[in-house]
Amino acid sequence: MKNKSHIFGLNNVGDGTRSVWSGEQVEHPYRATQTPIVASAAYGYQDIDEWYDVALGAAPGFIYSRMSNPTVETLEAKLCGLENAESAVAFSTGMAAISSVLYTFLSNGSRVVSTKDSYGGTNKVFEEFLPRMGVSVTLCETHSHEQIEAEIAKGCEVLYLETPTNPTLKIVDIKRLVAAAKKVGALVIADNTFATPLNQSPLELGVDIVVHSATKFLSGHADAMGGLVCGAEALIEKVRHYREINGAALDPFSAYFIIRGMKTLALRIRQQQSSAQAIAEYLLTEPLVESVNYPGLPSHPNYFIACQQMRGFGAMVSFVLVGGMEMVKTLLPQLQYGHCAGNLGAVETIYGPARTTSHVENTLEERIALGISEGLVRISVGIEDTCDLIADLKQAFEFVRNVSCSAPCAKDEVD
Ligand SMILES: *Cc1c(COP(=O)(O)O)cnc(C)c1O
């Protein structure tokens, strides 16, 4: 199918132009300028021979929307443009994408190496579902490149990476670990949700397959769910085949929302990460904050690697509040410009403690073992004005300071 990425040579243009134009079709029915939502389960044919050719993949066209759908294909083309990928395939959610990629390439007797800090759902696939299929899983300390390399060297079929991680924003050196994986012939999969395609290009760093939760920054408005997978066609066709059979296809309505959201990706990310940097720097000066995690801070343990492999540091920040969960419960309701919710990547700022968001599946003991403090708050910085977000945080911290100063008196009265 003809699309504008070929016409404009989108490799030579800026991120904003790419976000708007990549994957867009030249012609739509009725001369519409926007991608139509093709809400049709099946596609009709008068000519049985033509139908047969399309069904066999010998001619272009559509048969049944679990296999492929025009709106969904436009979304897939759009991601290819942003990730510089040959091919992409969309799923109903990010977890459908991630689990499908793992189930496509792993089977009884295979081994996968990953890190302890992967997304909670991904971690459940590693710890609960893959071992049942006879796949052995080794989860390494995320900060220890030496341990990850040593485990890869023992032999594995898949190396699964996620960077920056959720919610502690750890950074792993993609190039270095890809080199180790290539030595043992392992397939490398990377979750690029937090970085977004604008800030990090894992395929250029040697990764084979990139996965995204399109629910987050790609869609950007927290009103649709989706997942995307991209890489070389030889690999993606296997994943597409798996999707046809397991059925976790994306519906065209969600695909349309995600396409619409992706057009403003560059605009959003520029604003969001410039605010994130300012918020991270402000939090460093706040006495009620024990520590701040943001890859754009020179104090970040892997700041140097982040500078090398990322073009921007992203819109996710996390910090540990002095006083733990009790203080979190006092602080969060005071914030005016932000939802408290288990989501990220939207135009609104979103606050959430690890206990109820990224690590809701874990017990307190598991969170402690992972180094995730009860006072940890994750911020997905939205597109609000930077000064308003900082002023909002300042007034909320001021409130907490007053409450914590008066707390002993209140307690005395109760006693
Ligand atoms: C949200 C998220 C996922 C899962 O995506 P869903 O669309 O919620 O299924 C996977 N990886 C990361 C990093 C995420 O933030």
mmCIF file of C-alpha atoms in Angstrom, residues 15 17 42 63 98 101 115 121 164 170 206 220 228 237 253 264 269 272 277 284 295 301 309 339 346 371 400 414:
data_model
loop_
_atom_site.group_PDB
_atom_site.id
_atom_site.type_symbol
_atom_site.label_atom_id
_atom_site.label_comp_id
_atom_site.label_asym_id
_atom_site.label_seq_id
_atom_site.Cartn_x
_atom_site.Cartn_y
_atom_site.Cartn_z
ATOM 1 C CA ASP A 15 10.311 14.272 14.894
ATOM 2 C CA THR A 17 6.891 15.991 10.952
ATOM 3 C CA ALA A 42 -14.970 -9.359 7.015
ATOM 4 C CA ILE A 63 -10.269 -11.121 4.434
ATOM 5 C CA ILE A 98 4.531 -8.681 24.957
ATOM 6 C CA VAL A 101 6.108 -12.096 21.242
ATOM 7 C CA THR A 115 15.999 -8.241 34.588
ATOM 8 C CA GLY A 121 2.678 -7.888 33.902
ATOM 9 C CA PRO A 164 14.229 3.014 31.454
ATOM 10 C CA LYS A 170 17.007 2.328 35.904
ATOM 11 C CA GLY A 206 20.996 -3.955 17.561
ATOM 12 C CA GLY A 220 -1.110 9.898 24.795
ATOM 13 C CA LEU A 228 2.680 -2.717 19.093
ATOM 14 C CA GLU A 237 5.509 -12.373 10.209
ATOM 15 C CA PHE A 253 -11.651 2.166 16.892
ATOM 16 C CA THR A 264 1.113 14.918 18.563
ATOM 17 C CA ILE A 269 7.118 14.597 24.529
ATOM 18 C CA GLN A 272 6.581 16.612 28.987
ATOM 19 C CA GLN A 277 13.684 17.616 34.005
ATOM 20 C CA LEU A 284 16.209 17.332 44.594
ATOM 21 C CA PRO A 295 17.778 9.592 33.842
ATOM 22 C CA PRO A 301 23.909 6.084 38.358
ATOM 23 C CA GLN A 309 21.578 5.787 23.986
ATOM 24 C CA HIS A 339 -4.798 12.182 38.478
ATOM 25 C CA ALA A 346 -1.140 10.833 29.100
ATOM 26 C CA GLY A 371 14.311 -1.996 46.509
ATOM 27 C CA VAL A 400 2.548 17.754 54.291
ATOM 28 C CA VAL A 414 -6.292 11.095 70.875
#
